[in-house]
Tab-separated table of C-alpha atoms and ligand atoms in Angstrom:
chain	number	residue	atom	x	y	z
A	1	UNK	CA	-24.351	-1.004	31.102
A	2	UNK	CA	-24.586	-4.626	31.992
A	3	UNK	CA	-22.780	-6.042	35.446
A	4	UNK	CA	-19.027	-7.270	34.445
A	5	UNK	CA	-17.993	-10.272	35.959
A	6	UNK	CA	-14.900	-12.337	35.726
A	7	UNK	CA	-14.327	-16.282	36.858
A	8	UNK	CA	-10.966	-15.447	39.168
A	9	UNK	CA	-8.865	-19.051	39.638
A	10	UNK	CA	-6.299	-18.564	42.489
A	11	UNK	CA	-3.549	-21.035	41.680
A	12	UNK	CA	-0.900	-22.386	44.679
A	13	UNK	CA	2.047	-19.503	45.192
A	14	UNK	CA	2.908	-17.521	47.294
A	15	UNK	CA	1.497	-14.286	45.308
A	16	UNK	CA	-1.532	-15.829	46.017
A	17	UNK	CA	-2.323	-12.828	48.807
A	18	UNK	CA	-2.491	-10.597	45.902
A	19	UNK	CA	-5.598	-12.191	44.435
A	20	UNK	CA	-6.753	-10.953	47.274
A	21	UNK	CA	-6.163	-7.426	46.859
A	22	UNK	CA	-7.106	-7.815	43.440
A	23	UNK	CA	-10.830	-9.144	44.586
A	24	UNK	CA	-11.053	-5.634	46.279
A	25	UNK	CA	-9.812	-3.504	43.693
A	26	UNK	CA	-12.302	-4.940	41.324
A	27	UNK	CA	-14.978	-4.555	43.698
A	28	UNK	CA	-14.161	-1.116	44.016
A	29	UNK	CA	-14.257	-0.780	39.829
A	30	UNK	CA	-17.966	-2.063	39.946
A	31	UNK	CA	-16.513	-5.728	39.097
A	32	UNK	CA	-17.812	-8.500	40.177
A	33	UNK	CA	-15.785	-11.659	41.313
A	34	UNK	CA	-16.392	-15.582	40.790
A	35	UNK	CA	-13.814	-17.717	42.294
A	36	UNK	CA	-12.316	-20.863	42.206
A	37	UNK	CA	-9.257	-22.240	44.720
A	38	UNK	CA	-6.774	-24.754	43.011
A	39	UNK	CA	-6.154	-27.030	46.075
A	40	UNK	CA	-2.368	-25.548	46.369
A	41	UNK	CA	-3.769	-22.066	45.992
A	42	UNK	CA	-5.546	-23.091	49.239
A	43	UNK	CA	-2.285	-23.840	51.024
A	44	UNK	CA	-1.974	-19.951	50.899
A	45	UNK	CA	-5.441	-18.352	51.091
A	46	UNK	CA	-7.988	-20.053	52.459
A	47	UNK	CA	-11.665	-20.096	51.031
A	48	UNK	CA	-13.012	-18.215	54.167
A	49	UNK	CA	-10.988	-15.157	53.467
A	50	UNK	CA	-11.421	-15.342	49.347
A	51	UNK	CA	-15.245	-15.670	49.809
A	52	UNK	CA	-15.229	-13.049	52.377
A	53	UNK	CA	-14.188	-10.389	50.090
A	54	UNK	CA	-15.897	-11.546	46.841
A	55	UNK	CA	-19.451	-11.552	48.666
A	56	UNK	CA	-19.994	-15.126	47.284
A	57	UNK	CA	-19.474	-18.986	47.635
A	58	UNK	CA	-15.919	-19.781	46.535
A	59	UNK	CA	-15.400	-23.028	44.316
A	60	UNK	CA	-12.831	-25.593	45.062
A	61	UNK	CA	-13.641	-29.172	44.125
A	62	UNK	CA	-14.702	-30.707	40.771
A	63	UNK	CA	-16.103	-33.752	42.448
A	64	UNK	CA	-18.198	-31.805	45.010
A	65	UNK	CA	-21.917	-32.760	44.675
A	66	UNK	CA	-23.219	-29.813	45.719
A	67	UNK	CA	-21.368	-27.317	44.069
A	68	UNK	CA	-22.463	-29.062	40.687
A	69	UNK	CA	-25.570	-28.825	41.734
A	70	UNK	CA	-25.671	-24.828	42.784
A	71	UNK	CA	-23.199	-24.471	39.556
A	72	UNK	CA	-21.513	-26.751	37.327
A	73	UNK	CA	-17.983	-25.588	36.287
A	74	UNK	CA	-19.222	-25.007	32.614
A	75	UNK	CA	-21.865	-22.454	34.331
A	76	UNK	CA	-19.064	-20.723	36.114
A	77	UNK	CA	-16.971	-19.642	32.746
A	78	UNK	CA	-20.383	-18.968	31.141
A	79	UNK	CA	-21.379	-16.442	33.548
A	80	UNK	CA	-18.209	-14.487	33.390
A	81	UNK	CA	-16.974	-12.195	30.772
A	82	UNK	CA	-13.388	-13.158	31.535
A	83	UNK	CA	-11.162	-15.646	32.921
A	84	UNK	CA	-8.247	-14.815	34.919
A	85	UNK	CA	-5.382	-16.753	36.295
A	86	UNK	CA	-3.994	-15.320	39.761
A	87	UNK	CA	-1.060	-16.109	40.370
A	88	UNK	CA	-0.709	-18.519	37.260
A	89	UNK	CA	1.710	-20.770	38.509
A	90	UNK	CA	4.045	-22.819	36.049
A	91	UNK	CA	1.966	-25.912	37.106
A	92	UNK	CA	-1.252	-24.245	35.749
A	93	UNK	CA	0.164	-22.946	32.786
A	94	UNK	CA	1.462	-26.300	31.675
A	95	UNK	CA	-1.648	-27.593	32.374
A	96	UNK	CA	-3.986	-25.321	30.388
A	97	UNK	CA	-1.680	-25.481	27.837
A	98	UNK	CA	-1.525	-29.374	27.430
A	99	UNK	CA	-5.417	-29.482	28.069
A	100	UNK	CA	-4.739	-31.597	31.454
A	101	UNK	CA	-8.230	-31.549	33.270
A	102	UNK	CA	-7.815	-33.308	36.371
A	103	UNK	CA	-9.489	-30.205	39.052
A	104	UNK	CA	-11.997	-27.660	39.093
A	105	UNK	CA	-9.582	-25.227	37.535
A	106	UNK	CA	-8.282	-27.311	34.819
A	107	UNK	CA	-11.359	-28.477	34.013
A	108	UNK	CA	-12.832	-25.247	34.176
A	109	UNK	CA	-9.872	-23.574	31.656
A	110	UNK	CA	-10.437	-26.400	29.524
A	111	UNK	CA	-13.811	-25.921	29.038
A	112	UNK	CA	-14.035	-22.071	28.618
A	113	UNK	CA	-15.230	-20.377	25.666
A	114	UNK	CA	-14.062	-17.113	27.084
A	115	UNK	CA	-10.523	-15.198	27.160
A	116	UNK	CA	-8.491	-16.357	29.685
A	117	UNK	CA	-5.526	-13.575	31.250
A	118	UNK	CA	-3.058	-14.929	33.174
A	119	UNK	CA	-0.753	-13.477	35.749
A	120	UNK	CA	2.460	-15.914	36.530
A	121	UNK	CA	4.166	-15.905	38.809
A	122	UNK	CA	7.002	-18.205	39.664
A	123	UNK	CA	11.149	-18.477	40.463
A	124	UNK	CA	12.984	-17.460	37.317
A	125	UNK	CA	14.419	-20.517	36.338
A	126	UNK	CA	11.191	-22.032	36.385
A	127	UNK	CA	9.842	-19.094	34.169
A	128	UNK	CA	12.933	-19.328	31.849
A	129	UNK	CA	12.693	-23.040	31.292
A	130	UNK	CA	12.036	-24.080	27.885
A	131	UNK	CA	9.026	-26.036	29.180
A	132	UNK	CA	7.283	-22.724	30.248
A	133	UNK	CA	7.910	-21.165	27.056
A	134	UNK	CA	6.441	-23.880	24.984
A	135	UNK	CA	3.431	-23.439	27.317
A	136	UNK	CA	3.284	-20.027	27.269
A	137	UNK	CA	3.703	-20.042	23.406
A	138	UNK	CA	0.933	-22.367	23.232
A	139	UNK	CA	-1.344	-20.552	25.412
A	140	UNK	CA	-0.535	-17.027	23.358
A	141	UNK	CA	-1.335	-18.920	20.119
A	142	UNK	CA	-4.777	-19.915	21.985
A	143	UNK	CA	-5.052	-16.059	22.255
A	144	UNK	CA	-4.419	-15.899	26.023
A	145	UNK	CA	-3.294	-12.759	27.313
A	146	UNK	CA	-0.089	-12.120	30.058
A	147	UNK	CA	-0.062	-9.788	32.558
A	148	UNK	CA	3.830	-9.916	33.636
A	149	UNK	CA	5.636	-11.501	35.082
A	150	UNK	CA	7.873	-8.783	36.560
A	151	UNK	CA	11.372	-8.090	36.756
A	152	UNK	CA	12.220	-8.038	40.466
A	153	UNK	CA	13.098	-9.831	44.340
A	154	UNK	CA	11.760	-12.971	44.579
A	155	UNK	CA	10.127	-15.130	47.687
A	156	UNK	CA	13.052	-17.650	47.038
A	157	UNK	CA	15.295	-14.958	47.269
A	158	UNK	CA	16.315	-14.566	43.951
A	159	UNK	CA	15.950	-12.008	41.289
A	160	UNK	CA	14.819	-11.849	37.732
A	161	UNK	CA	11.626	-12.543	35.609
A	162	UNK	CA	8.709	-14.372	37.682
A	163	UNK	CA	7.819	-11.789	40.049
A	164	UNK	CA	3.420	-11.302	39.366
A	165	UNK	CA	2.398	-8.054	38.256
A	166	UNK	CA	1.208	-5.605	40.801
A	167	UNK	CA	-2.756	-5.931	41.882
A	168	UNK	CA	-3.553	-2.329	40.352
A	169	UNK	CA	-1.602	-3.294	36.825
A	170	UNK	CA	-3.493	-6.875	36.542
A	171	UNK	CA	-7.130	-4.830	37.272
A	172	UNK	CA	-6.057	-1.918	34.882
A	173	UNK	CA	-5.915	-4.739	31.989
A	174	UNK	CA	-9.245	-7.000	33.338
A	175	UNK	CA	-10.792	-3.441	33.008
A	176	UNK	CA	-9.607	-2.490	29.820
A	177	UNK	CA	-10.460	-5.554	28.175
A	178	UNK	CA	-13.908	-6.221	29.862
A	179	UNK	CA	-14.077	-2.176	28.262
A	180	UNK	CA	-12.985	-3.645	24.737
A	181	UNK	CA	-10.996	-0.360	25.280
A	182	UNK	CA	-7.979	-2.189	23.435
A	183	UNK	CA	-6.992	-4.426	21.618
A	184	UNK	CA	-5.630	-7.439	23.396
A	185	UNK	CA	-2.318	-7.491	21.801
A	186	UNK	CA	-1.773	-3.643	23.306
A	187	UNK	CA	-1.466	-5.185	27.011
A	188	UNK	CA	1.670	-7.044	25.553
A	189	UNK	CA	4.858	-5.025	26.677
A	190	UNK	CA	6.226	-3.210	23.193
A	191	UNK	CA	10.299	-2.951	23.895
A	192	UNK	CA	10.635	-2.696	20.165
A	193	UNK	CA	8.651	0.102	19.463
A	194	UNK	CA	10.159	2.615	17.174
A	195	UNK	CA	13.032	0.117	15.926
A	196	UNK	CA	12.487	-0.743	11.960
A	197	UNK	CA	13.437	-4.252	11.203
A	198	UNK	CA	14.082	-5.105	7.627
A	199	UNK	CA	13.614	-9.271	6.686
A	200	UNK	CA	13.595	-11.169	3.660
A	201	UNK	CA	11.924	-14.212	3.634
A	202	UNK	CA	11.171	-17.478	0.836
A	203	UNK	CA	12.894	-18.268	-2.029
A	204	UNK	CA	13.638	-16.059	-5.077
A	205	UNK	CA	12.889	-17.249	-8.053
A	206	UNK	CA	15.082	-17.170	-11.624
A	207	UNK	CA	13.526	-17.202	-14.730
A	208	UNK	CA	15.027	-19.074	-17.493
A	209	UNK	CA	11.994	-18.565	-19.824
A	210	UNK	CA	8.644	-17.461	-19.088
A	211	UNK	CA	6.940	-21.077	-17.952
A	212	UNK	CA	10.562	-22.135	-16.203
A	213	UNK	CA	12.492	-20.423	-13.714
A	214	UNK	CA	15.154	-21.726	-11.135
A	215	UNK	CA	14.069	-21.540	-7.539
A	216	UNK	CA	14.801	-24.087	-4.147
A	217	UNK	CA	12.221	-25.424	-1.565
A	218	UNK	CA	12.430	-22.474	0.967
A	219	UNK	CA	8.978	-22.357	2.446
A	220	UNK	CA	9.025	-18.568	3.942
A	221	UNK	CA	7.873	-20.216	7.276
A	222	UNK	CA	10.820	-19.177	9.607
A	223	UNK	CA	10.992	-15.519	8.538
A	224	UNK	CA	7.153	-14.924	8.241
A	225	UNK	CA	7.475	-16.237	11.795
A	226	UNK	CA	10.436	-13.761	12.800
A	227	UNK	CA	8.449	-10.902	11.206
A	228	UNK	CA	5.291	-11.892	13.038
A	229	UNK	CA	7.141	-11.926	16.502
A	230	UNK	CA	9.283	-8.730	15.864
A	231	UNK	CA	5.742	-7.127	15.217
A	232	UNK	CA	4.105	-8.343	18.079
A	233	UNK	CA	7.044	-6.564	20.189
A	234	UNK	CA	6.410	-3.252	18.566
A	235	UNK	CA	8.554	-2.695	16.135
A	236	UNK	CA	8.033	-1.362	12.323
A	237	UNK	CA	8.659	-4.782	10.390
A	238	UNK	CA	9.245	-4.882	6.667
A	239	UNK	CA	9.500	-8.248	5.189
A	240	UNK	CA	10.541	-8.527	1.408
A	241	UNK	CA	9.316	-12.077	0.482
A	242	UNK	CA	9.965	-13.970	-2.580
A	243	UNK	CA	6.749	-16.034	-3.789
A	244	UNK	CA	5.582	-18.397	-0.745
A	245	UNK	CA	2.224	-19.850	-0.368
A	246	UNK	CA	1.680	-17.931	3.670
A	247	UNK	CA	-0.687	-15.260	4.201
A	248	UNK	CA	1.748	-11.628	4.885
A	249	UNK	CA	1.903	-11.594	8.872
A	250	UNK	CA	-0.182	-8.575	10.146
A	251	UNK	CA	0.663	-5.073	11.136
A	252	UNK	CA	3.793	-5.824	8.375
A	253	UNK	CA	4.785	-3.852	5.572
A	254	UNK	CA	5.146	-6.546	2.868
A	255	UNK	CA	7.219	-6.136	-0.376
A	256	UNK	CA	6.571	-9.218	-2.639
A	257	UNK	CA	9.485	-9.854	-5.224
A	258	UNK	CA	10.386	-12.927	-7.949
A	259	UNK	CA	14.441	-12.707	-8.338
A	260	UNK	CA	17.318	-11.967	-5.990
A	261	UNK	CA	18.176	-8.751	-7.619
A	262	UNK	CA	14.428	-7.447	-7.012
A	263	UNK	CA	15.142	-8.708	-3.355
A	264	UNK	CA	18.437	-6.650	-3.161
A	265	UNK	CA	16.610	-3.630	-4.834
A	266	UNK	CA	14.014	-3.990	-2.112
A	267	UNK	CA	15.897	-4.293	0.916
A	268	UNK	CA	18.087	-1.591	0.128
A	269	UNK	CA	14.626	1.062	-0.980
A	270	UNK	CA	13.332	-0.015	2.692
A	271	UNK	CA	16.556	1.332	4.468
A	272	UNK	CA	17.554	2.629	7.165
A	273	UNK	CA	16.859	-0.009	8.924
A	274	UNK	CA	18.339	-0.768	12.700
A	275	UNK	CA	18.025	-4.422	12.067
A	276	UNK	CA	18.574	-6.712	9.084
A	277	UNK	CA	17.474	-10.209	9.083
A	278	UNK	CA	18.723	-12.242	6.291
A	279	UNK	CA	15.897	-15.877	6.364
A	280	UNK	CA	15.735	-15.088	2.700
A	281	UNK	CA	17.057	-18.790	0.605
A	282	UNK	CA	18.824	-16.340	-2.552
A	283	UNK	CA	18.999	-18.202	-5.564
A	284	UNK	CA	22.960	-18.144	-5.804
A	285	UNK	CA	22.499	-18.490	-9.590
A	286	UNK	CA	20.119	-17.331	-12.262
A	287	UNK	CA	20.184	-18.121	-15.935
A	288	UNK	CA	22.612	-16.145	-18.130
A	289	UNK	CA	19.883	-15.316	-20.488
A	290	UNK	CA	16.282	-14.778	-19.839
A	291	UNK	CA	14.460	-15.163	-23.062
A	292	UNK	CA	11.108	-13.853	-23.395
A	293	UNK	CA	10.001	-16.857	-25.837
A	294	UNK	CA	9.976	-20.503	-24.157
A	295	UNK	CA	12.808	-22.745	-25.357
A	296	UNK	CA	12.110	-25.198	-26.890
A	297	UNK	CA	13.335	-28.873	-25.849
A	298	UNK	CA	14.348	-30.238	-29.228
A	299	UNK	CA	16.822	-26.643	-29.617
A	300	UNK	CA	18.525	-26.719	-26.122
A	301	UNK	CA	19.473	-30.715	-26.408
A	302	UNK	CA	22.365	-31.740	-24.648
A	303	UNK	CA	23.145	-27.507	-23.769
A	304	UNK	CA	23.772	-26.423	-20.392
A	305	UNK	CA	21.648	-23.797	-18.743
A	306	UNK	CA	24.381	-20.538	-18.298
A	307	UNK	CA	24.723	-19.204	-15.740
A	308	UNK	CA	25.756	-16.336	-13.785
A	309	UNK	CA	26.195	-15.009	-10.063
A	310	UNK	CA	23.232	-13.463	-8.038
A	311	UNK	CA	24.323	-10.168	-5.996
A	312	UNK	CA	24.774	-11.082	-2.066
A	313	UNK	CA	22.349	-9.329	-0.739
A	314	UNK	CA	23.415	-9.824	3.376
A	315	UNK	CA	26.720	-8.631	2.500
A	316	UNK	CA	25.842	-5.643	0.271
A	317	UNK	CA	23.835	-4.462	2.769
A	318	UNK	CA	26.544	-5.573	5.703
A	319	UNK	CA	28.934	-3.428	3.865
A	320	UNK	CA	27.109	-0.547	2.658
A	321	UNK	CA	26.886	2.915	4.351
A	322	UNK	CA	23.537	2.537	5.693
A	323	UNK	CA	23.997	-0.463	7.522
A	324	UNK	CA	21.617	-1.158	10.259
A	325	UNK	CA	23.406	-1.623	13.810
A	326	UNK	CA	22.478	-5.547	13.762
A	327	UNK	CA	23.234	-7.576	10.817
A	328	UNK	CA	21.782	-11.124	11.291
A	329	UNK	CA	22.424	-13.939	8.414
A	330	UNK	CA	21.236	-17.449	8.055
A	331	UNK	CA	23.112	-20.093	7.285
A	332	UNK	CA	21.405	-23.154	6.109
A	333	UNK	CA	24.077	-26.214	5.551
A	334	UNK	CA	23.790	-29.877	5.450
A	335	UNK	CA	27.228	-30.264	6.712
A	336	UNK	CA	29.773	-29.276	8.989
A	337	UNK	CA	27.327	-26.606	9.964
A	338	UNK	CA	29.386	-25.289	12.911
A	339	UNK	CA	32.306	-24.118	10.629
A	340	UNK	CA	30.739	-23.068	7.589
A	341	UNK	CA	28.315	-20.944	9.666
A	342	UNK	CA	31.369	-19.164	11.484
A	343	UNK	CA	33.550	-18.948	8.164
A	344	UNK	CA	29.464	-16.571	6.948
A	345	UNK	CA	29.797	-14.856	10.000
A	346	UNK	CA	33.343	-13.075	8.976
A	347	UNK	CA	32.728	-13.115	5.128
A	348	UNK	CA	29.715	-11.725	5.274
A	349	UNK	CA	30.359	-8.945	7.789
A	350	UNK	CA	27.360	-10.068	10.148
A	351	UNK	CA	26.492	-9.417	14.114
A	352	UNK	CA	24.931	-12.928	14.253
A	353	UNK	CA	24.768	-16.400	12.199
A	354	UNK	CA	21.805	-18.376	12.810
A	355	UNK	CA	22.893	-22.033	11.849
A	356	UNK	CA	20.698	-24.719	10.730
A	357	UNK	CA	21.097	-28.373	9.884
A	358	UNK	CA	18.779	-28.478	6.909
A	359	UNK	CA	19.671	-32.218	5.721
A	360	UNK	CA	16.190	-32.889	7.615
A	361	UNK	CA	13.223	-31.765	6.587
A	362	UNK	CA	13.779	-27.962	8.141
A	363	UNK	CA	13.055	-26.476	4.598
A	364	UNK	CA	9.207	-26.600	4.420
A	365	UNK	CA	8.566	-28.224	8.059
A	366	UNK	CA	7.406	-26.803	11.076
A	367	UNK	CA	10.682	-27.323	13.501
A	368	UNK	CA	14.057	-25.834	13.548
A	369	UNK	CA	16.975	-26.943	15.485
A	370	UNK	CA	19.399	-23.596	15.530
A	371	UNK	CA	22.923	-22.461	16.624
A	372	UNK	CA	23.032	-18.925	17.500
A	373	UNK	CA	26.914	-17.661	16.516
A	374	UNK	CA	27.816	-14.565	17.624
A	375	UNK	CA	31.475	-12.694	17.979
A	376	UNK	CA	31.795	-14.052	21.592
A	377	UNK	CA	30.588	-17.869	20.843
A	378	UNK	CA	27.841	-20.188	20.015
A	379	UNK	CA	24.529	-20.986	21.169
A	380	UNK	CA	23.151	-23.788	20.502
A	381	UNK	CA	19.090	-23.932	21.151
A	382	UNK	CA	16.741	-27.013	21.336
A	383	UNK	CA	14.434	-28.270	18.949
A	384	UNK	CA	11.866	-26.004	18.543
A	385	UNK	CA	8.620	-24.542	16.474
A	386	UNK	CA	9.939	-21.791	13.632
A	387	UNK	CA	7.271	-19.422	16.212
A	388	UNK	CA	9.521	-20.433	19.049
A	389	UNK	CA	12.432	-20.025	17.369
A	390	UNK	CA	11.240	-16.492	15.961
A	391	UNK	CA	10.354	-14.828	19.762
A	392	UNK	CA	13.744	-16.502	21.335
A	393	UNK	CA	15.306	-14.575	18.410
A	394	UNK	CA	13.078	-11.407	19.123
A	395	UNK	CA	13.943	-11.967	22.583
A	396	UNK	CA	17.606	-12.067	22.218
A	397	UNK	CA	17.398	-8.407	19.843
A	398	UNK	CA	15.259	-7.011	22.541
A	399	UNK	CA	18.350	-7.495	24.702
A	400	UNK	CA	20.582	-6.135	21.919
A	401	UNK	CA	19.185	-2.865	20.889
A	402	UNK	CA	16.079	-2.738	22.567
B	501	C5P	O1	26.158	-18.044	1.343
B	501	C5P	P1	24.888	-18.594	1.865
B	501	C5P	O2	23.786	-18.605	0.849
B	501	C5P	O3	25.002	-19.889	2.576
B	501	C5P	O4	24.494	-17.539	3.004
B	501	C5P	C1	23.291	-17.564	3.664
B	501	C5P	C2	22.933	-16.180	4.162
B	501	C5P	O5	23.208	-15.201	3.172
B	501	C5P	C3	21.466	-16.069	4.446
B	501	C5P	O6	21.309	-15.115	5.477
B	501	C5P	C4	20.905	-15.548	3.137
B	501	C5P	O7	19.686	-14.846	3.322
B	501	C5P	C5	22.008	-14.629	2.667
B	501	C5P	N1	22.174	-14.545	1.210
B	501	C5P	C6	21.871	-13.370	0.550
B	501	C5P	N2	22.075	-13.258	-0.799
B	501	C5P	C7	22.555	-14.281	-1.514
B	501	C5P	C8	22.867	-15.498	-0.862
B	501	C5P	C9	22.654	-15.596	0.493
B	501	C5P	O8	21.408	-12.430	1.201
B	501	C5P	N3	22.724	-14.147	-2.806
């Protein structure tokens, strides 16, 4: 078997000593150890110590002549297998994730054609901050991979999220992926595992004849995302989907349905569920009467289009026996969102409202600006992508029932 190698960047914190460690551990596994020092990152080890252990010339500078000339910071990714981040301080992350190259390590993250695991490490407000989690979303999407952070005492002397994984746990995963033992999405903690979550998602669509039908512009992109972050937490996801123009989210069961009442018929077959997420845009209406011969123009002059009530499907399945412990609707208004979404949350027997202002372009776009009503108040979260959206939402059921 070929040597394994990674490229090891030490960022400025004061988990920093643990690189350390880790440079020994991998030694020990047979791994060998490239290293660069982010100028902070030598506030806390120094090069001296770093080089000591790894056997080999430490990197620091971008502008140093004669480390170009030994090995230019493109050779130094190339020659690794893997890329890894230790600690990956908030600074780092945000600039990997906004493609800032201004140092070695920048530049050298930038420029790296190979997987790149990071290990953070920094004070939980920092981690919690929505900056951070629009970098760390970006970097995920860019198929990094996180090791931790940990729950735990801090350095600052607080606790909570931000403490860096453990030496032993950060070389188990280099190892297993250098291995290709796993799949990287396994190193990703799973706290949904066994929980079914049941979604509908799109628009449902009412036929009036068979070329016309009655539908609205419900693009399927928030609850594909939901599904798609539930998944990626471990649970069993089904998503019931009217017709939308997105490619079914992976490791999903999908059911694909035209009307509301296949919808309802759907959600209820895919039950018991312990979560039931509502994203689904029902058609409130379909036609009276669905002829199976197209109607022609000149006959239906000047008639109205009957019509009669589609079934609710969040509240039959809020009020039926098998309902799932969480109940979450959506409630999509172009006015007086607040109250209308609060006035759902009763009527329709739900856990949670998720409120949208949709007089924007929300149906079909990329963002979503969302109130999060529950039975003890509302939340209201910044603009953010539908992805973003989705894994706060994941996050906040992981808290729930996870
Ligand atoms: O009443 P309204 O359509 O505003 O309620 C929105 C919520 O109810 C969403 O969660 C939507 O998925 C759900 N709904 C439903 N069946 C309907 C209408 C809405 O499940 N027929």
């Amino acid at each position: 078997m070929s040597e394994k190698r990674i490229l090891l960047i030490i960022g400025g914190g004061i988990a920093a000593f643990k690189a350390l460690l880790l440079i020994r551990l991998l030694a020990k596994r047979g791994i060998k150890t490239s290293t660069i020092i982010t100028k902070a990152g030598a506030e806390f080890v120094t090069p001296l110590s770093v080089g000591g252990l790894s056997g080999e010339k430490t990197y620091t500078d971008l502008f140093s002549l004669s480390d170009e000339q030994e090995m230019g910071h493109i050779e130094l990714s190339r020659s690794s297998d893997l890329v890894v981040v230790v600690p990956a301080t908030a600074d780092l992350l945000a600039k990997a994730a906004r493609g800032l190259a201004n140092d070695l390590a920048s530049t050298t993250l930038l420029a790296t054609d190979k997987r790149v695991l990071y290990a953070p490490a920094m004070n939980v407000r920092m981690w919690e901050h929505p900056a951070t989690r629009r970098n760390i979303q970006i970097l995920r999407e860019n198929h990094a991979v996180f090791v931790g952070p940990d729950e735990g005492d801090m350095a600052c002397g607080e606790f909570g999220f931000g403490r860096m994984a453990e030496p032993e746990t950060i070389a188990d995963a280099i190892e297993k992926i250098l291995d290709g033992k796993t799949h990287l999405d396994d190193l990703a903690p799973k706290p949904l595992k066994n929980k079914h979550i049941l979604i509908t998602a799109g628009p449902t669509r009412e036929p009036i004849d068979p070329v016309r039908f009655l539908s609205n512009h419900s693009s399927g992109k928030q609850g594909y995302a939901i599904a798609k972050a539930c998944a990626a937490l471990g649970a069993k996801v089904t998503l019931v989907s009217g017709p939308v123009a997105l490619a079914p989210p992976q490791g999903v069961n999908m059911v694909q349905v035209e009307t509301a009442r296949e919808m309802l018929d759907a959600s209820k077959h895919a039950l018991p569920a312990d979560v039931f997420i509502s994203v689904a845009a029902v058609a409130d209406w379909r036609p009276k009467t669905n002829t199976n011969k197209k109607i022609k123009k000149d006959k239906q002059k000047l008639q109205p289009l009957a019509l009669r009530e589609n079934p609710d499907i969040l509240r039959t399945i809020a009020g039926g026996k098998n309902r799932p412990k969480l109940v979450i609707g959506f409630a999509a208004e172009t006015d007086n969102v607040l109250n209308y979404a609060k006035a759902k949350l009763a009527n329709k027997n739900c856990d949670w409202i998720v409120a949208n202002d949709v007089s924007g372009d929300v149906m079909g776009g990329d963002n979503n600006k969302v109130i999060l009503i529950t039975k003890s108040g509302a939340d209201m979260w910044p603009l953010m992508g539908k992805f973003e959206v989705a894994k706060k939402l994941a996050q906040k059921i992981v808290e729930t029932i996870g």
